[in-house]
Tab-separated table of C-alpha atoms in Angstrom:
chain	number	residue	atom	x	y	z
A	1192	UNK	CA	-29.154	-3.226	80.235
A	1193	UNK	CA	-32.125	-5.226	80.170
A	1194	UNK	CA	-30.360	-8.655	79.532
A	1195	UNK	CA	-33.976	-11.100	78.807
A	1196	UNK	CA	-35.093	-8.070	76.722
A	1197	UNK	CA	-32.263	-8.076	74.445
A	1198	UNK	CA	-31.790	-11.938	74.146
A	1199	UNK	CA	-35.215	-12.186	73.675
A	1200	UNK	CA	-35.347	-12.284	69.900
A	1201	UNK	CA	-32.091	-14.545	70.384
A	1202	UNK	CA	-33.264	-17.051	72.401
A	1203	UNK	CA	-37.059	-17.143	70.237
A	1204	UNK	CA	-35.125	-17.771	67.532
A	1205	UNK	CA	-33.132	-20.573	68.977
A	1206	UNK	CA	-36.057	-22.382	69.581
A	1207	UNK	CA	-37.438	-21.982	66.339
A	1208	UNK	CA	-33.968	-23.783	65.004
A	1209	UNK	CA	-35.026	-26.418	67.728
A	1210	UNK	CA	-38.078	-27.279	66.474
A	1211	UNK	CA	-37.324	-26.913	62.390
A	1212	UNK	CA	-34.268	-29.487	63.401
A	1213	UNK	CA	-36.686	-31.707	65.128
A	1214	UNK	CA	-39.688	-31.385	62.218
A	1215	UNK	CA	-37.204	-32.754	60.020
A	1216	UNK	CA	-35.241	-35.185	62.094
A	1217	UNK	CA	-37.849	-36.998	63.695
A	1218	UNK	CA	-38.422	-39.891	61.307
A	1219	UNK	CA	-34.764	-41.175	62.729
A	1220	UNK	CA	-36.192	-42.547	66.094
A	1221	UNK	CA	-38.161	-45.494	66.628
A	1222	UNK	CA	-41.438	-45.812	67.945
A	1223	UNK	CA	-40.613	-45.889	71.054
A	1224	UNK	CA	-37.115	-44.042	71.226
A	1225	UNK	CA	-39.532	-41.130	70.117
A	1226	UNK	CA	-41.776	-41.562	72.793
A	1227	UNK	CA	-38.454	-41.333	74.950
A	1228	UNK	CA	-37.449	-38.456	73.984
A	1229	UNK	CA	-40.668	-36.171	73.981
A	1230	UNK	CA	-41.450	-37.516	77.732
A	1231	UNK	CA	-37.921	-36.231	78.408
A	1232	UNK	CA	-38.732	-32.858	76.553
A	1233	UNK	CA	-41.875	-32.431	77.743
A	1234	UNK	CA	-40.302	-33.039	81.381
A	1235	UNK	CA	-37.874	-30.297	80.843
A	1236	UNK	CA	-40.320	-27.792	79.105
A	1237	UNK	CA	-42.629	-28.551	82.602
A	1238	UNK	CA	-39.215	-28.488	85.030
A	1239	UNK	CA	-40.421	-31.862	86.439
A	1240	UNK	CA	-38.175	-34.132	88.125
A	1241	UNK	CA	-36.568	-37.099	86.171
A	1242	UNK	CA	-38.675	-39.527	87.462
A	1243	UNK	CA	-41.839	-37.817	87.939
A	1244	UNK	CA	-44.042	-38.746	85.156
A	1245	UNK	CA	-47.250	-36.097	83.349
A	1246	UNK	CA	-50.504	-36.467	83.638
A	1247	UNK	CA	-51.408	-39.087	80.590
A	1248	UNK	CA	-53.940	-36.635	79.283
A	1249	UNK	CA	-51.716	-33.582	79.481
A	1250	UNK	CA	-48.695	-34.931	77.977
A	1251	UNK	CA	-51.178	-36.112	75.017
A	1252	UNK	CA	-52.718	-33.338	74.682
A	1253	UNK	CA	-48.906	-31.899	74.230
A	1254	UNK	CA	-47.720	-33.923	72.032
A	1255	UNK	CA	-50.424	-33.092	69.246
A	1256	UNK	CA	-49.414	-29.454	70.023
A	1257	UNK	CA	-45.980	-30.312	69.374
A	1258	UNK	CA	-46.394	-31.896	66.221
A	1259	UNK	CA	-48.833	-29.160	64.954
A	1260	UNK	CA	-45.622	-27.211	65.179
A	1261	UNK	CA	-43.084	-29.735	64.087
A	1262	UNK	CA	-45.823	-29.828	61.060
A	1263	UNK	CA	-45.803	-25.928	60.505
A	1264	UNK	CA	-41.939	-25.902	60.631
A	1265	UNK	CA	-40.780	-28.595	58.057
A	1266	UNK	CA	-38.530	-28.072	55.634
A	1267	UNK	CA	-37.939	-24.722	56.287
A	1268	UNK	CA	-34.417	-23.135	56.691
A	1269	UNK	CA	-32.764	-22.854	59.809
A	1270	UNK	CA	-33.118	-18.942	60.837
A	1271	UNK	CA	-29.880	-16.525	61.483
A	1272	UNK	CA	-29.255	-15.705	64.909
A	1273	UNK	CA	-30.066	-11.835	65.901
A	1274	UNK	CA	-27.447	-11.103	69.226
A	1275	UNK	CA	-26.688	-7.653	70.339
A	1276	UNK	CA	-26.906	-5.613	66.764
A	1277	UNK	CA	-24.929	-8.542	65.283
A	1278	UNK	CA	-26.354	-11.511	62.923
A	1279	UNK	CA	-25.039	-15.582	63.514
A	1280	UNK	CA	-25.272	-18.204	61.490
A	1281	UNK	CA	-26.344	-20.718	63.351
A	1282	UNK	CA	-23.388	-22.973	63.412
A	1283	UNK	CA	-21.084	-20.473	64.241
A	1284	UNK	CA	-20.829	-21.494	67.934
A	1285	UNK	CA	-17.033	-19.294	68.173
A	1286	UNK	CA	-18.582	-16.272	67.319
A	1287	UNK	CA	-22.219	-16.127	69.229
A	1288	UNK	CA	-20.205	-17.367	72.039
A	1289	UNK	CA	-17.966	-15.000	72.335
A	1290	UNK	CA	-20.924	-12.728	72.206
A	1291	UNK	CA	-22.669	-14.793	75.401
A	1292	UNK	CA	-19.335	-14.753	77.561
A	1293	UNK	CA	-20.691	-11.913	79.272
A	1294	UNK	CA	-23.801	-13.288	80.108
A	1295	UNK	CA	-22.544	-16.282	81.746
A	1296	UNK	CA	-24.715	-18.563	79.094
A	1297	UNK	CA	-23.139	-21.158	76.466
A	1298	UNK	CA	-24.953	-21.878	72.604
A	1299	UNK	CA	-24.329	-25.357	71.634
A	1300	UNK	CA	-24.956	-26.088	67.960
A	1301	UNK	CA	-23.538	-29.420	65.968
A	1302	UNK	CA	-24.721	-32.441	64.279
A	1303	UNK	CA	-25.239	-35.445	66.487
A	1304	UNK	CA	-26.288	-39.055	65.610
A	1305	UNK	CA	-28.104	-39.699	61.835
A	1306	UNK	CA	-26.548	-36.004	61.580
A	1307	UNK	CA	-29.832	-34.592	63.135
A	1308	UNK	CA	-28.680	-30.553	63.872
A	1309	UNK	CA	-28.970	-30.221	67.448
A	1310	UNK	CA	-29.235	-26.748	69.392
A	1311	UNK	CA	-29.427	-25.186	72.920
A	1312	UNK	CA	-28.564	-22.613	75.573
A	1313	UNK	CA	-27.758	-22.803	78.956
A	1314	UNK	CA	-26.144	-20.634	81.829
A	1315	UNK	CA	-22.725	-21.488	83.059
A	1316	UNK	CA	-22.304	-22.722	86.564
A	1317	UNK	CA	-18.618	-23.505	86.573
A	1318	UNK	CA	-15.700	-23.488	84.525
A	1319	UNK	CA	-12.630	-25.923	85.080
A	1320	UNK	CA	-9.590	-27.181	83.120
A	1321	UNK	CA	-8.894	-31.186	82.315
A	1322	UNK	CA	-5.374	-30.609	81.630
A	1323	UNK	CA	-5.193	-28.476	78.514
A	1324	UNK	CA	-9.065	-29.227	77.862
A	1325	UNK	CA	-11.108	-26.403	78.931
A	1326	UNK	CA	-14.210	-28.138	80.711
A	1327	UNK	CA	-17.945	-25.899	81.124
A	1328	UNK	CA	-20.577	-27.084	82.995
A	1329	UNK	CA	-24.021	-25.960	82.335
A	1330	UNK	CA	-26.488	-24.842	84.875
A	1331	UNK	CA	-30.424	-24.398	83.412
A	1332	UNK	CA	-31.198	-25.142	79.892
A	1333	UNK	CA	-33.286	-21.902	78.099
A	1334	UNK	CA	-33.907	-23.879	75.069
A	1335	UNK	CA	-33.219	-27.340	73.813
A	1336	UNK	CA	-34.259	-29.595	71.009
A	1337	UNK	CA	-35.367	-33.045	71.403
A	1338	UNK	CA	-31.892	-35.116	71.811
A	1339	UNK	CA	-31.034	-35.348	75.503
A	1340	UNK	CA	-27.385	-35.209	75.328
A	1341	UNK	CA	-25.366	-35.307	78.742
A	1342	UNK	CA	-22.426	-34.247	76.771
A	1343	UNK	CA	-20.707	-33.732	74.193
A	1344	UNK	CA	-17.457	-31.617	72.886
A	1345	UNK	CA	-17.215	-28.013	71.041
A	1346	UNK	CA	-15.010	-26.120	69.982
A	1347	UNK	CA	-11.930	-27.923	71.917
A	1348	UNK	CA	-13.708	-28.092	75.121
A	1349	UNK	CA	-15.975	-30.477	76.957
A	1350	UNK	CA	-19.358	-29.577	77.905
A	1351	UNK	CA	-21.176	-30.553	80.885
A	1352	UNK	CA	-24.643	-30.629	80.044
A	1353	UNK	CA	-26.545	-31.383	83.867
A	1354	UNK	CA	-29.891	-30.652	83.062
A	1355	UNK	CA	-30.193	-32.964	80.034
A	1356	UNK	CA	-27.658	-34.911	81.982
A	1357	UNK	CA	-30.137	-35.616	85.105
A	1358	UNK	CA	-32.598	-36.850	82.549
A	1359	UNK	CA	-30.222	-39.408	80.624
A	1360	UNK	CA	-29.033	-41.081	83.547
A	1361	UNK	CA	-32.638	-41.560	85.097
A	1362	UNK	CA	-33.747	-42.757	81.624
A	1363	UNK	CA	-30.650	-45.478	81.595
A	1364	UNK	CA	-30.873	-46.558	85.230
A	1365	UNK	CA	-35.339	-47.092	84.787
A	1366	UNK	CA	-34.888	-48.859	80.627
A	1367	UNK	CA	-31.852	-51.224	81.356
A	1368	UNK	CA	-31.860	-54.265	80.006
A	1369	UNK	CA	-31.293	-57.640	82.286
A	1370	UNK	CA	-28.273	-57.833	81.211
A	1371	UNK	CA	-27.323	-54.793	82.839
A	1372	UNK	CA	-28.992	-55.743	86.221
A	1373	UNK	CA	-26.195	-56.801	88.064
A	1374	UNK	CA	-23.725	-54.137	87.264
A	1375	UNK	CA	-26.271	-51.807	88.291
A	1376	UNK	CA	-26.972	-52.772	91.645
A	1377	UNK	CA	-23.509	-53.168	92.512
A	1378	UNK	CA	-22.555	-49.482	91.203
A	1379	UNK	CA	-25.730	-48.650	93.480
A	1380	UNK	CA	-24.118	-50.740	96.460
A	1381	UNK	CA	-20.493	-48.749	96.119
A	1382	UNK	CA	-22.893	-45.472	95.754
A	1383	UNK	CA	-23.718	-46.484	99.593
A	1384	UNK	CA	-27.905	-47.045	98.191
A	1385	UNK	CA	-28.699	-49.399	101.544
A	1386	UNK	CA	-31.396	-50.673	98.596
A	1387	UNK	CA	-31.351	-50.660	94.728
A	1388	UNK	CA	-35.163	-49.507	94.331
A	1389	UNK	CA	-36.771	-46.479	92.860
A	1390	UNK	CA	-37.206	-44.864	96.531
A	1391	UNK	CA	-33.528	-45.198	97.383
A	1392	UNK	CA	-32.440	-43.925	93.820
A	1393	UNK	CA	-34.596	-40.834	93.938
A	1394	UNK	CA	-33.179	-39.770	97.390
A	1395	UNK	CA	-29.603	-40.423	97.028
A	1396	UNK	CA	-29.713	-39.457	93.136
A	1397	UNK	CA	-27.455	-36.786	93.647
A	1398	UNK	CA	-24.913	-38.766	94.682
A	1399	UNK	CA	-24.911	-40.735	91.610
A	1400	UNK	CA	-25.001	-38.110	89.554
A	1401	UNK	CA	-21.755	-37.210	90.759
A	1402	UNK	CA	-19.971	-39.885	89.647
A	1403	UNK	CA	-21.774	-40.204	86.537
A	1404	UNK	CA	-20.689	-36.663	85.763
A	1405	UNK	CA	-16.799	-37.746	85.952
A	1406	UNK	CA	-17.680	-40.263	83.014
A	1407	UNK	CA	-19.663	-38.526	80.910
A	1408	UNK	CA	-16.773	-35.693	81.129
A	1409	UNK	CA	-13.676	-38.188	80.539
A	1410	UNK	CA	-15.693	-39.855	78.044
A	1411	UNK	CA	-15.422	-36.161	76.062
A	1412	UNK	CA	-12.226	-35.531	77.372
A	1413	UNK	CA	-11.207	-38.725	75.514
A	1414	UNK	CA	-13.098	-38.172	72.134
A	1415	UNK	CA	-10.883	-35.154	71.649
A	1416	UNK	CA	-7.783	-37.149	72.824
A	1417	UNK	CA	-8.033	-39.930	70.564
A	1418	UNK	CA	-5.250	-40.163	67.599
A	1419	UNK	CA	-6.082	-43.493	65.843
A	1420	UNK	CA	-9.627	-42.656	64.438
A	1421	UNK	CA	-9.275	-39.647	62.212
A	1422	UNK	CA	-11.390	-36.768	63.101
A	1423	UNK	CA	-12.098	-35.961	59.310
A	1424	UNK	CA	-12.340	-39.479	58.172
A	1425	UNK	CA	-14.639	-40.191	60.686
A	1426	UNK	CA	-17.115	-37.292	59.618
A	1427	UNK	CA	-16.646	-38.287	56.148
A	1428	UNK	CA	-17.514	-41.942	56.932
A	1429	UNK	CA	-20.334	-39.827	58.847
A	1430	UNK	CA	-22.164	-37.867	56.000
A	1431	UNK	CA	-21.663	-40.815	53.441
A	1432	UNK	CA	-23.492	-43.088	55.239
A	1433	UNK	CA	-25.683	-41.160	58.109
A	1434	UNK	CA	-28.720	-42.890	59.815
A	1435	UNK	CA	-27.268	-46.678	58.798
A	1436	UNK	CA	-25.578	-49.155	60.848
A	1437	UNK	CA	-22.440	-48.261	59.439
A	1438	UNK	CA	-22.660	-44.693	60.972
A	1439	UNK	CA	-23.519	-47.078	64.246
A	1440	UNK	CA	-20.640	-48.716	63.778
A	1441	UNK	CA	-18.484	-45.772	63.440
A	1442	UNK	CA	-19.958	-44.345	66.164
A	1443	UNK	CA	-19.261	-47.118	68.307
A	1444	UNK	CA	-15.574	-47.410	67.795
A	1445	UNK	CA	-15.212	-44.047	68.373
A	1446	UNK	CA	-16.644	-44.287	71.532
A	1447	UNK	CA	-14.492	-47.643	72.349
A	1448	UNK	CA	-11.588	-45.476	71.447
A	1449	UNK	CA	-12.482	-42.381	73.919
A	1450	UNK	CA	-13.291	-44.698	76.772
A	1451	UNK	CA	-10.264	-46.764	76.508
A	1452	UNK	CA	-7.567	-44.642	75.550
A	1453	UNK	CA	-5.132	-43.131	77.653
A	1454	UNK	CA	-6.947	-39.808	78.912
A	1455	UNK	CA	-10.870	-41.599	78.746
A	1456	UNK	CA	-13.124	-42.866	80.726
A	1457	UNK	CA	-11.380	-46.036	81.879
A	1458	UNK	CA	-8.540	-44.062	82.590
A	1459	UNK	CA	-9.684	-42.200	84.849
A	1460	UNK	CA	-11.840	-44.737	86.758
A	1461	UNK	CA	-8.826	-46.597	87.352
A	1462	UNK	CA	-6.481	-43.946	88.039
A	1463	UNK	CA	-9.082	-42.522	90.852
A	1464	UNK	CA	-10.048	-46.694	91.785
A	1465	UNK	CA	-13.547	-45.651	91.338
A	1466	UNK	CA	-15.538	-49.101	91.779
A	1467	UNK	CA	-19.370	-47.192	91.989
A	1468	UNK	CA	-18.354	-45.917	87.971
A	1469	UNK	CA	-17.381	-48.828	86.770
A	1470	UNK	CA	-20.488	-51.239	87.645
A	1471	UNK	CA	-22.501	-47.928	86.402
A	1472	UNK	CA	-19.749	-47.941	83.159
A	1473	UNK	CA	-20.054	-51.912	82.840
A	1474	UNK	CA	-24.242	-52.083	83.202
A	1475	UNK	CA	-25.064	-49.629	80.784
A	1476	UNK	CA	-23.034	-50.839	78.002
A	1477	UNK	CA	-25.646	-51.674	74.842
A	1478	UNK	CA	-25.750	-52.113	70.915
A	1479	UNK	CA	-22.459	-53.343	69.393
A	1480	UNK	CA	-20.312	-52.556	72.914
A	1481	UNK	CA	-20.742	-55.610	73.989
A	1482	UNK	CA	-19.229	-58.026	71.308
A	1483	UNK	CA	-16.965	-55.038	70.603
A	1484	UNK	CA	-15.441	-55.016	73.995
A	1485	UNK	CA	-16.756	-58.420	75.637
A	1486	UNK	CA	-14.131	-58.579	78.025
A	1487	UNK	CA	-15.350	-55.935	80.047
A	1488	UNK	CA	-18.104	-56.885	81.888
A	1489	UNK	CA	-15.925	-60.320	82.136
A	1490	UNK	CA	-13.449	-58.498	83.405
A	1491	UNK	CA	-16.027	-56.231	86.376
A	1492	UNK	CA	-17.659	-59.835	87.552
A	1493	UNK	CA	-13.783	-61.040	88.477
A	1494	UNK	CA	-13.649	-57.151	89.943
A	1495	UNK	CA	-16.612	-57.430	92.048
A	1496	UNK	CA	-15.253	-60.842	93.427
A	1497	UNK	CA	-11.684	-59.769	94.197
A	1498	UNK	CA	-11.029	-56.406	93.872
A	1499	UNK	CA	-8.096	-56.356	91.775
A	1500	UNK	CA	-8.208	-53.282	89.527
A	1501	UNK	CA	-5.266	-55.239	87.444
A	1502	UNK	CA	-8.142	-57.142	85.654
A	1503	UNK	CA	-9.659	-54.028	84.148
A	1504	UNK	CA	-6.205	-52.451	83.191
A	1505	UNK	CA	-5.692	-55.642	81.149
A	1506	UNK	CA	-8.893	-55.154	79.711
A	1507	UNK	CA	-8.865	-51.301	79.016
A	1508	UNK	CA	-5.542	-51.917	76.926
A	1509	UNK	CA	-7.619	-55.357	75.082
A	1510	UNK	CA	-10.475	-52.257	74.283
A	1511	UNK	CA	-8.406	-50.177	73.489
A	1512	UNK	CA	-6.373	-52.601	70.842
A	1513	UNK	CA	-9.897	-54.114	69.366
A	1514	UNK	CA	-11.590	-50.814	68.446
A	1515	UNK	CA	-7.797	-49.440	66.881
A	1516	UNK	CA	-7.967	-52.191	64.637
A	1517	UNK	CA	-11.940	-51.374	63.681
A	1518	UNK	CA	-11.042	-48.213	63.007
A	1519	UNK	CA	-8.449	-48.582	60.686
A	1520	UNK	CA	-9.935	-51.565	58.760
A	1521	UNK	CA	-13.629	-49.508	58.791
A	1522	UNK	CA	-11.059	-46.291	57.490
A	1523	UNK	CA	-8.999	-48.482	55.117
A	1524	UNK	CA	-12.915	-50.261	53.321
A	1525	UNK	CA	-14.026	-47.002	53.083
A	1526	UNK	CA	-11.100	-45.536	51.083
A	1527	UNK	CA	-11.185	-48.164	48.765
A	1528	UNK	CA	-14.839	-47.608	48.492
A	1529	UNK	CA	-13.849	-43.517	47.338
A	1530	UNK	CA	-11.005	-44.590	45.004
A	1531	UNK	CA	-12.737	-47.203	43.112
A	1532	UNK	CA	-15.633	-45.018	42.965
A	1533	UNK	CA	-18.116	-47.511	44.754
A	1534	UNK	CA	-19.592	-47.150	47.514
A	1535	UNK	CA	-21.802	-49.469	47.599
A	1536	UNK	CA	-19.660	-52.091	47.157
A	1537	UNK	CA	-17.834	-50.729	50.328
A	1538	UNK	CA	-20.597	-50.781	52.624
A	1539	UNK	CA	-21.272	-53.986	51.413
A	1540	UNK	CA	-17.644	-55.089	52.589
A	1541	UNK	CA	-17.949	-53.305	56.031
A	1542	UNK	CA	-21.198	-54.834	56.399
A	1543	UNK	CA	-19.478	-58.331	55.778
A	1544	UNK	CA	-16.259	-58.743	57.219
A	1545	UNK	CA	-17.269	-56.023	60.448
A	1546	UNK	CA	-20.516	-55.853	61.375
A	1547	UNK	CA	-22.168	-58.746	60.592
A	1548	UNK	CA	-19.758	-60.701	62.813
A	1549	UNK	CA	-20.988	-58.304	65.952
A	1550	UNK	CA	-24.154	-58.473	65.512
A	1551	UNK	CA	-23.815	-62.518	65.523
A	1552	UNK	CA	-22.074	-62.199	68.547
A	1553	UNK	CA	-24.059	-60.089	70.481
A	1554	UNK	CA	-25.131	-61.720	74.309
């Protein structure tokens, strides 16, 4: 069997999916969060390195090639999959990978943020188990679409992304914000860097990787863990207001939830007295995290000084607490919202009484 011959119309039309999802889903980015996300693209379409940057004329010159596509493929109906005599809708991840098990490659397909349909296919490198959760990690990436994801969970199990991976954690260690400074270079110092600069961080990059990795995967591990914020509430709260700062919001709390609940990210740092992932956990905290869960980075200065992981325990369970009671009063506004018949009134509420106050108290 000639395996890239018959995947071939498979994996074309993957990519056409890719690039019909970004046509139509690239108005959600910013300026510059755009320009973010096509360098990363463009990096993994060339198989540079994270931190090696394209020739300014090149990566011009493919980025009006891009959007001549992106232009040709708007508003145009994401394609069936064709795999091995069989047809796919696209979202039927179950049954094309079922399909792909023999192959050693994973499809990914799902909505991520603003509810932008995201795609790709990779090949397996290694399977594990987190407890009951089923964990894949991904080797090479065949096709992706513009959202570098190092992450995410499918179909009950957690998903390793590292190629995409490699590229998000440059991207957060080379755009952090001052605030984020400190935390940094002490994650860097625990990572055994004898220097915090660009030259240190290339060579031992590796090495951070792997303890980003462990994050990124409880972080998952977590999302599917989590009791208090509804699965289907939370999608509903999702679709009725995507691409707003209520869907940030949501998003947010969710996250809170994964990271400090008993089987997320905080968890595990703790539990394994990982000091290296929590400056990196603490430093690249942005958005609403911070006045969500300010007594965090509180919490990793008193760390740093002393060493006492009895600090961060305190403050896990604090997280923890705060972004329960966010979920269920975000939840409880937007029921009202559906029984009353008003939304809009309801996202005025949640607007009011939850984020406003963050975003006053942000650093």
């Amino acid at each position: 069997m000639d395996t890239d011959k018959d995947l071939a119309p498979f994996i074309e039309t993957i990519q056409k999916n890719c690039d019909i999802s970004d046509a139509d889903g690239a108005s959600i980015f910013s300026v510059c969060g755009m320009a973010l996300r096509l360098r990363d693209l463009n990096k993994w379409e060339r198989g540079l390195a994270p931190w090696a940057e394209e020739d300014p004329a090149k990566l011009l010159d493919w980025i009006d090639k891009k959007e001549q596509l992106w232009e040709a493929s708007a508003n145009t109906d994401f394609l069936p999959l064709p795999l091995m005599g069989n047809t796919f809708d696209p979202f039927d991840t179950p049954g094309v990978n079922r399909v792909l098990a023999r192959f050693d490659l994973f499809y990914g397909a799902g909505y991520a943020h603003s509810l932008k349909p995201c795609f790709f296919l990779a090949r397996i490198k290694e399977t594990r188990s987190l407890g009951n959760i089923p964990v894949l990690v991904l080797g090479r990436e065949l096709v992706r679409d513009l959202l570098t994801l190092p992450a995410l969970s499918q179909d009950n199990a957690v998903v390793f992304r590292r190629d995409a991976a490699r590229l998000f954690l440059w991207d957060q260690m080379a755009y952090l914000k001052k605030s984020g400074q400190r935390f940094l270079r002490f994650a860097l110092r625990r990572c055994g860097l004898p220097d915090p600069g660009v030259d240190s961080r290339i060579s031992h990059f590796e090495s951070i990787l792997s303890v980003q990795e462990q994050t990124y995967i409880h972080h998952e591990a977590g999302e599917l863990s989590d009791t208090v914020f509804n699965r289907d509430r939370f999608r509903e709260i999702l679709s009725e207001f995507p691409h707003s700062p209520i869907e940030f919001l949501a998003r947010t709390v969710k996250d809170l939830l994964a990271d400090t609940g008993p089987a997320g990210t905080l968890a595990h740092i703790i539990a394994t007295e990982n000091a290296a992932a929590l400056g990196f956990y603490a430093a690249f905290q942005d958005g609403l995290f911070p006045p969500l869960f300010p007594r965090l980075r509180q919490a990793v200065e008193k760390f740093a000084a002393d060493g006492d992981w009895t600090g961060i325990a305190q403050a896990q369970q604090e997280g923890f607490d705060t972004a329960a009671q966010y979920a269920r009063d975000l939840t409880t506004l937007f029921l009202d919202g559906r029984q009353t018949n008003d939304m809009e009134q309801a996202a005025a509420k949640i607007n009011a009484r939850l984020l406003q106050p963050l975003v006053d108290a942000r650093p």
